[in-house]
PDB file of C-alpha atoms in Angstrom:
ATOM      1  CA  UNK A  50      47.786  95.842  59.218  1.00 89.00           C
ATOM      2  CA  UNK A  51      45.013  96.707  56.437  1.00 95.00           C
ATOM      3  CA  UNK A  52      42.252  94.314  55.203  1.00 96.00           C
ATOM      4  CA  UNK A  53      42.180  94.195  51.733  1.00 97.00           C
ATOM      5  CA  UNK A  54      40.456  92.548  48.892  1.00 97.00           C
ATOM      6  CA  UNK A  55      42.497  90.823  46.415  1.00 98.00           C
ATOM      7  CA  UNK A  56      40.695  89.825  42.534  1.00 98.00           C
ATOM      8  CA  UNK A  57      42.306  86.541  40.971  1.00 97.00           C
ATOM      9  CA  UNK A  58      40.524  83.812  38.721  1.00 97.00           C
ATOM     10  CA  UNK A  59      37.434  85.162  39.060  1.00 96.00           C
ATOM     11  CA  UNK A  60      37.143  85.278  43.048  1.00 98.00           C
ATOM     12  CA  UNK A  61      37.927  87.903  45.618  1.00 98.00           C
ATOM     13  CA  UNK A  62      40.096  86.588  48.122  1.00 98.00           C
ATOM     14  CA  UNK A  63      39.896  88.593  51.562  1.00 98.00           C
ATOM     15  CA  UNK A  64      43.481  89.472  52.716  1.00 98.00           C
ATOM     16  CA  UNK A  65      45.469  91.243  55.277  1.00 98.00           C
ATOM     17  CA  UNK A  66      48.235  93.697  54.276  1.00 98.00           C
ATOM     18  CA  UNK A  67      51.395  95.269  56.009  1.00 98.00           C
ATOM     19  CA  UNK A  68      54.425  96.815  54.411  1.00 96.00           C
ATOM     20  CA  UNK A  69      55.451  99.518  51.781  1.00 96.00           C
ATOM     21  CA  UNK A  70      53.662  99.029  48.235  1.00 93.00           C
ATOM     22  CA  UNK A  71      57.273  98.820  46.518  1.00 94.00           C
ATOM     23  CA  UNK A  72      58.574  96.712  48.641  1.00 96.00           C
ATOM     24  CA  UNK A  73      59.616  92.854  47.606  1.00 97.00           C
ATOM     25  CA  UNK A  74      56.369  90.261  47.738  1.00 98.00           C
ATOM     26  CA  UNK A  75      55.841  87.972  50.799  1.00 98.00           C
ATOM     27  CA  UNK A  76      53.411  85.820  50.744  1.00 98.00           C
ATOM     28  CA  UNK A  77      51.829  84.182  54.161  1.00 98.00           C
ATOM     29  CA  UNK A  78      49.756  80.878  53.642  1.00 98.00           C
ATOM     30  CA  UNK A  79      47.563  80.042  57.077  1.00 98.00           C
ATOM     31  CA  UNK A  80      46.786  76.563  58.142  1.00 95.00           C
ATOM     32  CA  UNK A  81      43.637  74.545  58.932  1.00 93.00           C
ATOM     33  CA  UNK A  82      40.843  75.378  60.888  1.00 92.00           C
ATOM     34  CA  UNK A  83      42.368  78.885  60.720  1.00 95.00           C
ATOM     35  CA  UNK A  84      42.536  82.089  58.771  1.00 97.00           C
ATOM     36  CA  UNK A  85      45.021  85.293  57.730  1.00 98.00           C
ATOM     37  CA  UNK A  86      44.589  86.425  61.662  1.00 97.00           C
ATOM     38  CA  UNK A  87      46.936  83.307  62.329  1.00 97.00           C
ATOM     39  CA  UNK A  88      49.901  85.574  61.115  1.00 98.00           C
ATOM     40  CA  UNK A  89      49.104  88.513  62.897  1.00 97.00           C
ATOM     41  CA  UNK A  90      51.925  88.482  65.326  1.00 97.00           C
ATOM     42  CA  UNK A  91      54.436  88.152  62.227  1.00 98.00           C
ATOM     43  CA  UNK A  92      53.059  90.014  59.523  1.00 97.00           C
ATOM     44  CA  UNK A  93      53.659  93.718  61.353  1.00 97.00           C
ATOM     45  CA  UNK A  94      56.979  93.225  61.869  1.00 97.00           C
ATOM     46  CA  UNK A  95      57.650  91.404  58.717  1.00 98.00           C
ATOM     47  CA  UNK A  96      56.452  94.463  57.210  1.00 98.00           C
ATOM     48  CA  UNK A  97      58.989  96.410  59.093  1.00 97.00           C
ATOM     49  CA  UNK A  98      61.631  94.479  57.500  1.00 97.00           C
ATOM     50  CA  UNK A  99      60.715  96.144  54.433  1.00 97.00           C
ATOM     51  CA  UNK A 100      58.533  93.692  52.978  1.00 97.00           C
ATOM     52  CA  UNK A 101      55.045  93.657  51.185  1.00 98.00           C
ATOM     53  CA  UNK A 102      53.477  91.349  53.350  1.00 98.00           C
ATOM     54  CA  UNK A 103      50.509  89.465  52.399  1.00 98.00           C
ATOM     55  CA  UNK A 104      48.183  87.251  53.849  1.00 98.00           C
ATOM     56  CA  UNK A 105      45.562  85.857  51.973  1.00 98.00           C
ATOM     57  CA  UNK A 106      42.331  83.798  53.599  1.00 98.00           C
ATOM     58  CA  UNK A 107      42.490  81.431  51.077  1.00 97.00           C
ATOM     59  CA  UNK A 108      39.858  79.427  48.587  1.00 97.00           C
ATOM     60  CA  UNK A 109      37.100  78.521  51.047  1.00 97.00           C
ATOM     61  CA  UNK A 110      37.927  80.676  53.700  1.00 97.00           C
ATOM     62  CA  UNK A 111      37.346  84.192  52.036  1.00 97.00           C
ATOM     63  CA  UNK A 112      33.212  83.962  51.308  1.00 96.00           C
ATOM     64  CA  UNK A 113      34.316  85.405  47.866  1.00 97.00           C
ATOM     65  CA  UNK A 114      36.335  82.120  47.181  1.00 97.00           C
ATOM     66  CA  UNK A 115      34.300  79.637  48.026  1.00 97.00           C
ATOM     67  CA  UNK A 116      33.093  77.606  45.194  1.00 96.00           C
ATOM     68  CA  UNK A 117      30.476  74.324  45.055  1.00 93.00           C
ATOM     69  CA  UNK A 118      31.913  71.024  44.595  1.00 93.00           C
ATOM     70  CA  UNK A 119      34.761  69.093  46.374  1.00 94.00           C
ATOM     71  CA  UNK A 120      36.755  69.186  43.686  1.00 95.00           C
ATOM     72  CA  UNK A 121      37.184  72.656  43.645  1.00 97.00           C
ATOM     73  CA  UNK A 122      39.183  72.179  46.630  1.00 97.00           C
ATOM     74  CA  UNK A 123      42.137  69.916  45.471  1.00 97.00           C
ATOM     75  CA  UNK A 124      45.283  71.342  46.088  1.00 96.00           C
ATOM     76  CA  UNK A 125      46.521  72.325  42.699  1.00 96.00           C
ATOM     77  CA  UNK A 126      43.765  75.052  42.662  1.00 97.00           C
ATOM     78  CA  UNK A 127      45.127  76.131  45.672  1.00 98.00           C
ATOM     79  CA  UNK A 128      48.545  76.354  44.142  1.00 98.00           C
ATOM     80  CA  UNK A 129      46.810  77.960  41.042  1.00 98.00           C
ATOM     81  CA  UNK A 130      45.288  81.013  43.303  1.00 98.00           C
ATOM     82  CA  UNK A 131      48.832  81.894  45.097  1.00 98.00           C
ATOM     83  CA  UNK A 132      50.281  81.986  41.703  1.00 98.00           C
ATOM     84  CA  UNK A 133      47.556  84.303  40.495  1.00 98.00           C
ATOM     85  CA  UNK A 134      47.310  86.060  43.704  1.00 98.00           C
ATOM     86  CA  UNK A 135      50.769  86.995  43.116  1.00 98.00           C
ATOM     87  CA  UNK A 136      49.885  88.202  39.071  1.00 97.00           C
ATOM     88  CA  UNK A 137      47.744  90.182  40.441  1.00 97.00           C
ATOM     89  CA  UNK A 138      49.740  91.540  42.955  1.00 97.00           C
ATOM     90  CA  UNK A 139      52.497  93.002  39.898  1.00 95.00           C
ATOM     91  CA  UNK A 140      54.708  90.271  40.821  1.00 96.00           C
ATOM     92  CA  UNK A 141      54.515  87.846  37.472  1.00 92.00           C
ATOM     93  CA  UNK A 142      57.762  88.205  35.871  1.00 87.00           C
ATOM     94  CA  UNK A 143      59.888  88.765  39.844  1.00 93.00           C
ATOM     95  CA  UNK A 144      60.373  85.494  41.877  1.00 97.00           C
ATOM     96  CA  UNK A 145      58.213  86.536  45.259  1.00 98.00           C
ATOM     97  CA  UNK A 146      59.357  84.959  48.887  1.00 98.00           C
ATOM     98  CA  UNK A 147      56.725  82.360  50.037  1.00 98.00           C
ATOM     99  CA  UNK A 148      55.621  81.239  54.072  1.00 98.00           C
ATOM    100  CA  UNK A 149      53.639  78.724  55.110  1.00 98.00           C
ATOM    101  CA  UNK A 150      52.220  76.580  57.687  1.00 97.00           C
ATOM    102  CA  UNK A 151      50.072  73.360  58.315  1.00 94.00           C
ATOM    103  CA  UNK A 152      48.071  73.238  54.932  1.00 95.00           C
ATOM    104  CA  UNK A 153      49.504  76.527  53.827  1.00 97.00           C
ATOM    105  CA  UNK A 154      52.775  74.768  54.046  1.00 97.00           C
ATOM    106  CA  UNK A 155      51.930  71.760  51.623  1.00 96.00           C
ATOM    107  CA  UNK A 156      50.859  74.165  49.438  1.00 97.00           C
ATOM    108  CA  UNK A 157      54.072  76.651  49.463  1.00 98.00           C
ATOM    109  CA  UNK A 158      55.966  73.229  49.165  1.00 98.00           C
ATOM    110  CA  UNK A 159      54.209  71.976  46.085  1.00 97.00           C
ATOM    111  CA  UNK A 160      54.342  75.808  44.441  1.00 98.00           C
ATOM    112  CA  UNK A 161      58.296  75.792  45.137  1.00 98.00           C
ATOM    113  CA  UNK A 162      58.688  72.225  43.678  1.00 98.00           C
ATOM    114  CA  UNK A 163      56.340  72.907  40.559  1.00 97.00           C
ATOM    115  CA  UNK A 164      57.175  76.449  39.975  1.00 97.00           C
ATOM    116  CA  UNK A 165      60.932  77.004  41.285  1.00 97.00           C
ATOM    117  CA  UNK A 166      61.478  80.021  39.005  1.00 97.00           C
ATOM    118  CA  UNK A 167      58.631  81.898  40.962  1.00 97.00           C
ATOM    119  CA  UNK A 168      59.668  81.305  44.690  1.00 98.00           C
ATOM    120  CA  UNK A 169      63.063  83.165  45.952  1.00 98.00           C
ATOM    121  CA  UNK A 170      63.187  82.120  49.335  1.00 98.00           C
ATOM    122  CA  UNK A 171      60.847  79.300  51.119  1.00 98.00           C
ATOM    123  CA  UNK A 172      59.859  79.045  55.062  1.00 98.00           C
ATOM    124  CA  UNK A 173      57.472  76.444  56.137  1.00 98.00           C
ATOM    125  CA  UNK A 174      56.345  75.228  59.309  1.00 97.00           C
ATOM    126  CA  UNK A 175      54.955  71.949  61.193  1.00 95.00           C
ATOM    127  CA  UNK A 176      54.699  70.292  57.586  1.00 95.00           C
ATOM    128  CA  UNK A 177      57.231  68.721  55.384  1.00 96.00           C
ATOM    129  CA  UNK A 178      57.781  68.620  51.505  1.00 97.00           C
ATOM    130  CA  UNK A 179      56.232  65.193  50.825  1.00 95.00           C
ATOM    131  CA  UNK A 180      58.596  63.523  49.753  1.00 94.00           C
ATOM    132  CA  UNK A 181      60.239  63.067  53.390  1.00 93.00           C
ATOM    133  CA  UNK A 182      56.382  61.762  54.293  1.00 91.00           C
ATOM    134  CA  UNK A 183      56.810  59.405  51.301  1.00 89.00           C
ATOM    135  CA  UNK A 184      60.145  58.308  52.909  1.00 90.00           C
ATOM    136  CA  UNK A 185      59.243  57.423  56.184  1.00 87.00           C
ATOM    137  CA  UNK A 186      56.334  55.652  55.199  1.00 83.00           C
ATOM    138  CA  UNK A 187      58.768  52.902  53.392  1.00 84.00           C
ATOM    139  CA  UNK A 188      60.671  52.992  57.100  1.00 83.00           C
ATOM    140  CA  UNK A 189      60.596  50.913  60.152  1.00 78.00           C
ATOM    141  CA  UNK A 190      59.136  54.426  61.068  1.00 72.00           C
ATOM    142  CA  UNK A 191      55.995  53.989  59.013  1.00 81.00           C
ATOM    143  CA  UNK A 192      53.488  53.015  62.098  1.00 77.00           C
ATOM    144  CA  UNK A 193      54.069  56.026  64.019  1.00 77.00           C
ATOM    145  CA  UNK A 194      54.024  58.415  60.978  1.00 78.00           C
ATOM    146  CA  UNK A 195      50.745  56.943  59.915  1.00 77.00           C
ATOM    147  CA  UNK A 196      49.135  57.134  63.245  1.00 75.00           C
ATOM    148  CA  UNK A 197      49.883  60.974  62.903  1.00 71.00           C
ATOM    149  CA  UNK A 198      47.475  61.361  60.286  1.00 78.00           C
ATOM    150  CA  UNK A 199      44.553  59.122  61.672  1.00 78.00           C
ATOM    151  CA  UNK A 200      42.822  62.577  62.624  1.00 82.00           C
ATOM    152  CA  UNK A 201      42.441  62.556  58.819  1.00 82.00           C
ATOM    153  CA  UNK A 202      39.195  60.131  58.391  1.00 83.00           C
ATOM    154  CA  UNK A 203      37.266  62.146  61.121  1.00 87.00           C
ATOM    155  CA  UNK A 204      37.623  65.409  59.317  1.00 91.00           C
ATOM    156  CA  UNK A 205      36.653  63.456  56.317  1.00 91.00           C
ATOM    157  CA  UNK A 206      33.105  63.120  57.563  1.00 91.00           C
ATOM    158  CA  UNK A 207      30.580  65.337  56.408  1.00 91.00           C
ATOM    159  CA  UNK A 208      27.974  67.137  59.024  1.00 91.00           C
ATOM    160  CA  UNK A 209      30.586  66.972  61.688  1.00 92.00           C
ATOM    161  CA  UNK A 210      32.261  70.121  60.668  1.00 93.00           C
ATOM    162  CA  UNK A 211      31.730  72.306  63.537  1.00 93.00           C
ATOM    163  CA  UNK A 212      32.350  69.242  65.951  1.00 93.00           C
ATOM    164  CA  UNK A 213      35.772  68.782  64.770  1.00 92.00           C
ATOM    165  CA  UNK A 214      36.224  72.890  64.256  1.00 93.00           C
ATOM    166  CA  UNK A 215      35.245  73.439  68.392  1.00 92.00           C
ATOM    167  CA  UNK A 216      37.598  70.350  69.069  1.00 91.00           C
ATOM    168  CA  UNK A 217      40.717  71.484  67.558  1.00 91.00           C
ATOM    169  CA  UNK A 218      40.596  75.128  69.102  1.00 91.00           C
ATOM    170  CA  UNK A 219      39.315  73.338  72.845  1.00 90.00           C
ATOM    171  CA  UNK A 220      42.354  70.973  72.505  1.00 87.00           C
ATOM    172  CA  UNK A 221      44.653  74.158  71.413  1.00 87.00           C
ATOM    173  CA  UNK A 222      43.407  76.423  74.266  1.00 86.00           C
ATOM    174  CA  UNK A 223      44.505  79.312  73.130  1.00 91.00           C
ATOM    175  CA  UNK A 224      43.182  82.639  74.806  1.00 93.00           C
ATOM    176  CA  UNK A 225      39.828  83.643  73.319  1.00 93.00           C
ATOM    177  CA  UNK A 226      41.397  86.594  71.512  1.00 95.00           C
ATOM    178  CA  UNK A 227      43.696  84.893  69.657  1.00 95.00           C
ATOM    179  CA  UNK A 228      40.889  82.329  68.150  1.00 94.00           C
ATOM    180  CA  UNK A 229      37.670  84.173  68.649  1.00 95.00           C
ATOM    181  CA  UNK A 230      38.508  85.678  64.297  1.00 96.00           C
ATOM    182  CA  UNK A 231      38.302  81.716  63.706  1.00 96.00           C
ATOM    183  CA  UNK A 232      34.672  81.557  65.367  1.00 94.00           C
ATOM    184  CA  UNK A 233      33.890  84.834  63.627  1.00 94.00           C
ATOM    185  CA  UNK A 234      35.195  83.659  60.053  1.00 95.00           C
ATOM    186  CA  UNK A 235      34.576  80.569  59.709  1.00 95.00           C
ATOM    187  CA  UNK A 236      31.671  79.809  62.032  1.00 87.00           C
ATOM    188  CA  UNK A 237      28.444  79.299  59.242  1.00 92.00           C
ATOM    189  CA  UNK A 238      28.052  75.726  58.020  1.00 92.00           C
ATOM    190  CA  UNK A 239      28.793  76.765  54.408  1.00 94.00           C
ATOM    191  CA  UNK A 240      32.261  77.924  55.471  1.00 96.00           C
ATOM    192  CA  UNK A 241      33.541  74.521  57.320  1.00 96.00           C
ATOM    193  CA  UNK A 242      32.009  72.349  54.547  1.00 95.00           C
ATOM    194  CA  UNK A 243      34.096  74.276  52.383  1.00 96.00           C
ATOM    195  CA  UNK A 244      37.032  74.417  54.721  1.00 96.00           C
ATOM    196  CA  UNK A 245      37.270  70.761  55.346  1.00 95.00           C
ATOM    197  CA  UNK A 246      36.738  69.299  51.886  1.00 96.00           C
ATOM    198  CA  UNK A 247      40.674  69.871  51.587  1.00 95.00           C
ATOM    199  CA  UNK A 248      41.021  66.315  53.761  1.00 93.00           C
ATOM    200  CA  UNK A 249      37.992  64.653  51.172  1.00 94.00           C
ATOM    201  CA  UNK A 250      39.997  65.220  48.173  1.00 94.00           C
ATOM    202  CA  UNK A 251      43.844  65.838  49.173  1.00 92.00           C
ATOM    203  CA  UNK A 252      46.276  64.144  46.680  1.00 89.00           C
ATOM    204  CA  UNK A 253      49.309  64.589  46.114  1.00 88.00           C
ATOM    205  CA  UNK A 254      51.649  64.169  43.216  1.00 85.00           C
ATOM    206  CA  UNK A 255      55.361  63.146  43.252  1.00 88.00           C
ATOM    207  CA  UNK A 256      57.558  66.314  43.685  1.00 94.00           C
ATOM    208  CA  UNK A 257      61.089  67.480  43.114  1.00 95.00           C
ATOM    209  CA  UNK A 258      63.376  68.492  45.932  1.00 97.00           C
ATOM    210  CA  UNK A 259      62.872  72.609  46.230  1.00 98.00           C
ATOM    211  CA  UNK A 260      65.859  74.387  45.351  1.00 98.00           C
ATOM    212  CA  UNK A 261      65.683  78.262  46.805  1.00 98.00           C
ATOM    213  CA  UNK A 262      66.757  78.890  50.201  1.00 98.00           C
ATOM    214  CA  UNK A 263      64.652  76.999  52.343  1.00 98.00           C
ATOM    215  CA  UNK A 264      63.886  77.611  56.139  1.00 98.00           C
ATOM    216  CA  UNK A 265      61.698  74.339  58.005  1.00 98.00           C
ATOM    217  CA  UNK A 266      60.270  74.729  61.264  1.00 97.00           C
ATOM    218  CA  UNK A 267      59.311  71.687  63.554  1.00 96.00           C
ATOM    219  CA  UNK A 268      57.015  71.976  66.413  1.00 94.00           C
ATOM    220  CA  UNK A 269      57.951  68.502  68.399  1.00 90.00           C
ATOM    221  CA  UNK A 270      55.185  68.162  70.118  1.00 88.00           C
ATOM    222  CA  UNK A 271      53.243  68.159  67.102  1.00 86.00           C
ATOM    223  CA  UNK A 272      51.294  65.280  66.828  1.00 81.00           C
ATOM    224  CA  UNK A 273      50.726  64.372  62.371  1.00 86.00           C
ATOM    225  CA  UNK A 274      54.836  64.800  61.710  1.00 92.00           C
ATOM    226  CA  UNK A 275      57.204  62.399  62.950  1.00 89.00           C
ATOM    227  CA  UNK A 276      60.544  63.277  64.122  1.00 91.00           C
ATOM    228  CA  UNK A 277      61.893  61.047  61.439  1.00 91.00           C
ATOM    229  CA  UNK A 278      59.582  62.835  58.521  1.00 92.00           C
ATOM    230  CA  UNK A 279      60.970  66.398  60.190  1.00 94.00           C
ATOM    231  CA  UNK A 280      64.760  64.823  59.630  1.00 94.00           C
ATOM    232  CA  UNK A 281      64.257  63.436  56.274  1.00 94.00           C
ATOM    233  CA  UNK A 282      62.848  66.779  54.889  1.00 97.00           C
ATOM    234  CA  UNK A 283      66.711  67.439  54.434  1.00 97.00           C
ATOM    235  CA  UNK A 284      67.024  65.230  51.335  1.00 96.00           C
ATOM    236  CA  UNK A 285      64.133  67.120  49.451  1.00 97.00           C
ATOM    237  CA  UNK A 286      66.295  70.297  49.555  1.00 98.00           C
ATOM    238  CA  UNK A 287      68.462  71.305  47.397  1.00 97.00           C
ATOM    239  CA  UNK A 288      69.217  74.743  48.348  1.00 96.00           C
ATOM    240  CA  UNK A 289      70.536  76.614  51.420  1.00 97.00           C
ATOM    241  CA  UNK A 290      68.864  74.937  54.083  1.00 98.00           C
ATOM    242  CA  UNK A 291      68.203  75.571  57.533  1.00 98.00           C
ATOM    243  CA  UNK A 292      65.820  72.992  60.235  1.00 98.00           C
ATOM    244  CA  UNK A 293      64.846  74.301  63.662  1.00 97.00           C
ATOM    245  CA  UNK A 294      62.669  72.570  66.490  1.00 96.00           C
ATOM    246  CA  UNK A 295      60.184  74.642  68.400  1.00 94.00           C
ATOM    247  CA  UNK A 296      60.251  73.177  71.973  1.00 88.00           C
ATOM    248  CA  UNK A 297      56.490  74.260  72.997  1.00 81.00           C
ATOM    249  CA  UNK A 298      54.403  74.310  70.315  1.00 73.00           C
ATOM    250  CA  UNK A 299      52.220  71.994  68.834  1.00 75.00           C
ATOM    251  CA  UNK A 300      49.833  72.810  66.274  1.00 82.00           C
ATOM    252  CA  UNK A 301      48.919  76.738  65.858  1.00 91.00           C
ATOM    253  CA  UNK A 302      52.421  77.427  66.594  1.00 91.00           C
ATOM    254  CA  UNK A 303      52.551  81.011  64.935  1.00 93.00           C
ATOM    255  CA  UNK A 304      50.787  81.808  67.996  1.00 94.00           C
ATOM    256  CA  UNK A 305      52.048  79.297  70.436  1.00 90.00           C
ATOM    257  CA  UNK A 306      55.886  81.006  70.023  1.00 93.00           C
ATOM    258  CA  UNK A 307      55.231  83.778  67.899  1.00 95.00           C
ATOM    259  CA  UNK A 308      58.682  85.570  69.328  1.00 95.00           C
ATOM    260  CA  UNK A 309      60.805  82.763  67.698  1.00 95.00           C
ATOM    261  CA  UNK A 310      59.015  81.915  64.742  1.00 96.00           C
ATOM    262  CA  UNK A 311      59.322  85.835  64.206  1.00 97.00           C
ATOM    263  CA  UNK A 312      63.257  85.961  64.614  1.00 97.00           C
ATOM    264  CA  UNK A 313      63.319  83.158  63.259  1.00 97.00           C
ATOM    265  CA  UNK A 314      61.468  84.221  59.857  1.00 98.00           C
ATOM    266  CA  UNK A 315      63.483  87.518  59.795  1.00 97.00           C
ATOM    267  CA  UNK A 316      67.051  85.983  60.086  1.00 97.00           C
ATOM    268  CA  UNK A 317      66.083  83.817  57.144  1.00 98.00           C
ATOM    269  CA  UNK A 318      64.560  86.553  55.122  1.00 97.00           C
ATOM    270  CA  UNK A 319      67.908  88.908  56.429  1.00 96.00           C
ATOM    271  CA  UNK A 320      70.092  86.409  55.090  1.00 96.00           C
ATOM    272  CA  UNK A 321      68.940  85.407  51.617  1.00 95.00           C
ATOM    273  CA  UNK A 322      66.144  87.900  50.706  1.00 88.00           C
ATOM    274  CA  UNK A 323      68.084  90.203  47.958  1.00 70.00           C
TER     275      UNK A 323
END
């Protein structure tokens, strides 16, 4: 894997790279407290599948991406810099393959709804498209979806940033090497009121059903998506379609049960990547 710096919209976006330079696009999109390193188990062999992987740290977590304002952080800008990441990658006029989890994975599913004729194949994991959230929320169902997302009005809550950062990775207990890039990333003040501004001013719009080959991957012990949002997510696709269940993970699954999420990745790629 290579760090690499990555110019689009007027920001540099930190990155890391793996894979041959002519090889198709794949882009990785981390999650929430958490940065590119949360692929590193997948993007090296990824790369060995013959693709040109890439990882970005996204707006607010690369320090060259990181603009005032909380508006700045609303997810169609978000949407806007994997679009342009992938411009300025050569890859404007060829459909690149997309991967995503936690936030990363609301905004590959909001790219592949919005821009279909961009995306060739989709993977995302613990989140659903949001229409299946939308669903469940008009369900009998609707009590224990919304109590998955009551996390949401503590991260709200400006000046507790670092609380809530040390929280999540205490609660995830991962070994110190696999979160200690986190703390090193993401650890000044400016950084995690950047970081969490994405729960301030999340909105989002109605969306089509995606329509490339899709791959979803549940954790079920994950605590903000219901087994009955993970179910429904199968009327918002329209393509190939494939739903597994990780048994162990929760959140930071990538690195919970990298192994499967790996083979897991690869036999989608292996079996509608052209």
């Amino acid at each position: 894997m290579n760090r690499i710096k990555i110019k689009a919209r007027g920001f540099t976006f930190d990155a890391l790279s793996d894979g041959p330079e002519d090889g198709p696009l794949l882009l990785l999109l981390h999650g929430l407290p958490r940065t590119s390193w949360e692929w590193h188990h997948q993007l090296p062999k990824l790369a060995e599948a013959g693709f040109r992987t890439i990882a970005p740290d996204m707006r607010g977590y690369s320090p060259g991406a990181r603009p005032e304002g909380k508006r700045a952080y609303v997810v169609k800008e978000f949407v806007r810099d994997t679009l342009a990441i992938a411009d300025e990658l050569g890859w404007t006029e060829r459909p690149f393959h997309l991967m995503g989890t936690s936030i990363g994975a609301t905004i590959a599913w909001i790219l592949a709804a919005k821009y279909p004729k961009r995306v060739a194949t989709l993977a995302c994991i613990n989140q659903t498209h949001p229409g299946a959230i939308v669903e469940v929320m008009a369900t009998k169902a609707a009590d224990k979806q919304r109590k998955g997302y009551t996390y949401f009005s503590e991260f709200r809550k400006e000046g507790k940033e670092l609380e809530n950062f040390e929280g999540i990775l205490e609660r995830i207990a991962l070994p110190a090497e696999e979160t200690d890039p986190y703390r090193e990333a993401l650890g000044s003040q400016e950084a995690l009121r950047a970081v969490f501004h994405w729960y301030r001013v999340l909105s989002i719009p109605p969306l089509k059903p995606v329509v490339m080959p899709t791959l979803y991957i549940w954790p079920q012990n994950v605590l903000n998506v219901s087994r009955e949002a993970a179910e429904a997510n199968a009327h918002y696709i329209k393509g190939p379609y494939r739903f597994e269940i990780l048994e162990v993970a929760k959140n930071f699954a990538l690195q919970m049960e990298p192994e499967k999420i790996t083979r897991l990745l690869l036999e989608h790629l292996a079996e509608h990547a052209q």
